[in-house]
mmCIF file with all atom_site columns, C-alpha atoms in Angstrom:
data_model
loop_
_atom_site.group_PDB
_atom_site.id
_atom_site.type_symbol
_atom_site.label_atom_id
_atom_site.label_alt_id
_atom_site.label_comp_id
_atom_site.label_asym_id
_atom_site.label_entity_id
_atom_site.label_seq_id
_atom_site.pdbx_PDB_ins_code
_atom_site.Cartn_x
_atom_site.Cartn_y
_atom_site.Cartn_z
_atom_site.occupancy
_atom_site.B_iso_or_equiv
_atom_site.pdbx_formal_charge
_atom_site.auth_seq_id
_atom_site.auth_comp_id
_atom_site.auth_asym_id
_atom_site.auth_atom_id
_atom_site.pdbx_PDB_model_num
ATOM 1  C CA . MET S 1 1  ? 25.781  -3.022  -31.756 1.00 54.00 ? 1  MET S CA 1
ATOM 2  C CA . ALA S 1 2  ? 23.136  -4.209  -29.312 1.00 60.00 ? 2  ALA S CA 1
ATOM 3  C CA . LYS S 1 3  ? 23.317  -7.803  -28.261 1.00 66.00 ? 3  LYS S CA 1
ATOM 4  C CA . ASN S 1 4  ? 20.189  -9.951  -27.808 1.00 64.00 ? 4  ASN S CA 1
ATOM 5  C CA . LYS S 1 5  ? 17.426  -7.358  -28.048 1.00 71.00 ? 5  LYS S CA 1
ATOM 6  C CA . GLY S 1 6  ? 14.743  -10.052 -27.647 1.00 82.00 ? 6  GLY S CA 1
ATOM 7  C CA . ALA S 1 7  ? 14.714  -10.206 -23.839 1.00 88.00 ? 7  ALA S CA 1
ATOM 8  C CA . ARG S 1 8  ? 11.698  -7.894  -23.379 1.00 93.00 ? 8  ARG S CA 1
ATOM 9  C CA . ILE S 1 9  ? 8.262   -9.087  -24.462 1.00 94.00 ? 9  ILE S CA 1
ATOM 10 C CA . ILE S 1 10 ? 4.800   -7.500  -24.487 1.00 95.00 ? 10 ILE S CA 1
ATOM 11 C CA . ILE S 1 11 ? 2.240   -9.247  -22.255 1.00 95.00 ? 11 ILE S CA 1
ATOM 12 C CA . THR S 1 12 ? -1.486  -8.832  -21.574 1.00 95.00 ? 12 THR S CA 1
ATOM 13 C CA . LEU S 1 13 ? -2.916  -8.750  -18.042 1.00 95.00 ? 13 LEU S CA 1
ATOM 14 C CA . ARG S 1 14 ? -6.524  -9.741  -17.260 1.00 94.00 ? 14 ARG S CA 1
ATOM 15 C CA . CYS S 1 15 ? -8.513  -9.597  -14.014 1.00 93.00 ? 15 CYS S CA 1
ATOM 16 C CA . VAL S 1 16 ? -8.670  -12.870 -12.073 1.00 92.00 ? 16 VAL S CA 1
ATOM 17 C CA . ASN S 1 17 ? -12.007 -12.110 -10.351 1.00 90.00 ? 17 ASN S CA 1
ATOM 18 C CA . CYS S 1 18 ? -13.758 -11.328 -13.628 1.00 85.00 ? 18 CYS S CA 1
ATOM 19 C CA . LEU S 1 19 ? -12.595 -14.633 -15.097 1.00 72.00 ? 19 LEU S CA 1
ATOM 20 C CA . LYS S 1 20 ? -14.112 -16.503 -12.142 1.00 74.00 ? 20 LYS S CA 1
ATOM 21 C CA . THR S 1 21 ? -17.446 -14.665 -12.255 1.00 69.00 ? 21 THR S CA 1
ATOM 22 C CA . SER S 1 22 ? -17.851 -14.866 -16.041 1.00 61.00 ? 22 SER S CA 1
ATOM 23 C CA . ASN S 1 23 ? -17.694 -18.668 -15.861 1.00 57.00 ? 23 ASN S CA 1
ATOM 24 C CA . ASN S 1 24 ? -20.268 -18.819 -13.044 1.00 52.00 ? 24 ASN S CA 1
ATOM 25 C CA . HIS S 1 25 ? -22.862 -16.440 -14.544 1.00 48.00 ? 25 HIS S CA 1
ATOM 26 C CA . GLU S 1 26 ? -25.487 -19.213 -14.605 1.00 49.00 ? 26 GLU S CA 1
ATOM 27 C CA . LYS S 1 27 ? -25.476 -19.493 -10.809 1.00 48.00 ? 27 LYS S CA 1
ATOM 28 C CA . THR S 1 28 ? -26.389 -15.846 -10.259 1.00 50.00 ? 28 THR S CA 1
ATOM 29 C CA . ASN S 1 29 ? -29.738 -14.281 -11.128 1.00 53.00 ? 29 ASN S CA 1
ATOM 30 C CA . ILE S 1 30 ? -28.517 -11.670 -13.609 1.00 54.00 ? 30 ILE S CA 1
ATOM 31 C CA . SER S 1 31 ? -30.609 -10.696 -16.621 1.00 59.00 ? 31 SER S CA 1
ATOM 32 C CA . LEU S 1 32 ? -29.154 -11.457 -20.031 1.00 58.00 ? 32 LEU S CA 1
ATOM 33 C CA . LYS S 1 33 ? -28.986 -7.786  -21.020 1.00 54.00 ? 33 LYS S CA 1
ATOM 34 C CA . ASN S 1 34 ? -27.124 -6.880  -17.803 1.00 58.00 ? 34 ASN S CA 1
ATOM 35 C CA . LEU S 1 35 ? -24.744 -9.804  -18.333 1.00 54.00 ? 35 LEU S CA 1
ATOM 36 C CA . LYS S 1 36 ? -23.865 -8.638  -21.866 1.00 53.00 ? 36 LYS S CA 1
ATOM 37 C CA . ASN S 1 37 ? -23.101 -5.150  -20.553 1.00 53.00 ? 37 ASN S CA 1
ATOM 38 C CA . LYS S 1 38 ? -20.785 -6.530  -17.876 1.00 54.00 ? 38 LYS S CA 1
ATOM 39 C CA . ILE S 1 39 ? -18.943 -8.812  -20.296 1.00 55.00 ? 39 ILE S CA 1
ATOM 40 C CA . SER S 1 40 ? -18.424 -6.028  -22.844 1.00 56.00 ? 40 SER S CA 1
ATOM 41 C CA . LYS S 1 41 ? -16.855 -3.845  -20.117 1.00 63.00 ? 41 LYS S CA 1
ATOM 42 C CA . LYS S 1 42 ? -13.727 -6.058  -20.091 1.00 74.00 ? 42 LYS S CA 1
ATOM 43 C CA . VAL S 1 43 ? -10.442 -4.160  -19.779 1.00 84.00 ? 43 VAL S CA 1
ATOM 44 C CA . ASP S 1 44 ? -7.052  -5.690  -20.508 1.00 92.00 ? 44 ASP S CA 1
ATOM 45 C CA . TYR S 1 45 ? -3.782  -4.035  -19.533 1.00 95.00 ? 45 TYR S CA 1
ATOM 46 C CA . THR S 1 46 ? -0.673  -4.403  -21.665 1.00 95.00 ? 46 THR S CA 1
ATOM 47 C CA . THR S 1 47 ? 2.843   -4.071  -20.317 1.00 95.00 ? 47 THR S CA 1
ATOM 48 C CA . THR S 1 48 ? 6.337   -5.391  -20.951 1.00 95.00 ? 48 THR S CA 1
ATOM 49 C CA . LYS S 1 49 ? 8.452   -7.756  -18.935 1.00 94.00 ? 49 LYS S CA 1
ATOM 50 C CA . ASN S 1 50 ? 11.976  -9.083  -19.086 1.00 94.00 ? 50 ASN S CA 1
ATOM 51 C CA . ARG S 1 51 ? 11.670  -12.811 -19.711 1.00 90.00 ? 51 ARG S CA 1
ATOM 52 C CA . ARG S 1 52 ? 15.117  -13.487 -18.233 1.00 92.00 ? 52 ARG S CA 1
ATOM 53 C CA . ASN S 1 53 ? 14.297  -11.883 -14.868 1.00 93.00 ? 53 ASN S CA 1
ATOM 54 C CA . THR S 1 54 ? 10.702  -13.128 -14.611 1.00 91.00 ? 54 THR S CA 1
ATOM 55 C CA . PRO S 1 55 ? 10.292  -16.366 -16.565 1.00 91.00 ? 55 PRO S CA 1
ATOM 56 C CA . ASP S 1 56 ? 7.029   -17.296 -14.790 1.00 94.00 ? 56 ASP S CA 1
ATOM 57 C CA . ARG S 1 57 ? 3.683   -15.550 -15.272 1.00 94.00 ? 57 ARG S CA 1
ATOM 58 C CA . LEU S 1 58 ? 3.404   -12.009 -13.982 1.00 94.00 ? 58 LEU S CA 1
ATOM 59 C CA . GLY S 1 59 ? 0.661   -10.882 -11.574 1.00 95.00 ? 59 GLY S CA 1
ATOM 60 C CA . LEU S 1 60 ? 0.005   -7.226  -10.684 1.00 95.00 ? 60 LEU S CA 1
ATOM 61 C CA . LYS S 1 61 ? -2.701  -5.419  -8.730  1.00 95.00 ? 61 LYS S CA 1
ATOM 62 C CA . LYS S 1 62 ? -4.571  -3.115  -11.104 1.00 95.00 ? 62 LYS S CA 1
ATOM 63 C CA . TYR S 1 63 ? -7.932  -1.338  -11.133 1.00 95.00 ? 63 TYR S CA 1
ATOM 64 C CA . CYS S 1 64 ? -10.788 -3.296  -12.705 1.00 93.00 ? 64 CYS S CA 1
ATOM 65 C CA . PRO S 1 65 ? -13.783 -1.167  -13.763 1.00 91.00 ? 65 PRO S CA 1
ATOM 66 C CA . LYS S 1 66 ? -16.039 -4.233  -13.913 1.00 88.00 ? 66 LYS S CA 1
ATOM 67 C CA . CYS S 1 67 ? -15.295 -5.185  -10.289 1.00 89.00 ? 67 CYS S CA 1
ATOM 68 C CA . ASN S 1 68 ? -14.969 -1.510  -9.325  1.00 91.00 ? 68 ASN S CA 1
ATOM 69 C CA . LEU S 1 69 ? -11.884 -2.128  -7.158  1.00 92.00 ? 69 LEU S CA 1
ATOM 70 C CA . HIS S 1 70 ? -8.185  -3.023  -7.312  1.00 95.00 ? 70 HIS S CA 1
ATOM 71 C CA . THR S 1 71 ? -7.773  -6.739  -7.998  1.00 94.00 ? 71 THR S CA 1
ATOM 72 C CA . LEU S 1 72 ? -5.059  -9.124  -9.075  1.00 95.00 ? 72 LEU S CA 1
ATOM 73 C CA . HIS S 1 73 ? -4.433  -9.160  -12.831 1.00 95.00 ? 73 HIS S CA 1
ATOM 74 C CA . LYS S 1 74 ? -2.473  -12.127 -14.198 1.00 95.00 ? 74 LYS S CA 1
ATOM 75 C CA . GLU S 1 75 ? -0.679  -12.626 -17.478 1.00 95.00 ? 75 GLU S CA 1
ATOM 76 C CA . ILE S 1 76 ? -2.655  -14.439 -20.169 1.00 92.00 ? 76 ILE S CA 1
ATOM 77 C CA . LYS S 1 77 ? -1.479  -16.152 -23.332 1.00 80.00 ? 77 LYS S CA 1
#
């Protein structure tokens, strides 16, 4: 019998740079159509983590197609 199988959980990772730029879209001169295309291009990564070994939020460097480079992706709720 396995003991305490609930240690691993599934988490979602989202780009930190995209979160910053999506909030500040009013400051840049981007057309509304171009802005909708960039927002719809959002990519989230899913992975698992052991909540006993890493109780705080996880941050990994992953490729973001919206930013077109490797950026920091942090765990979201």
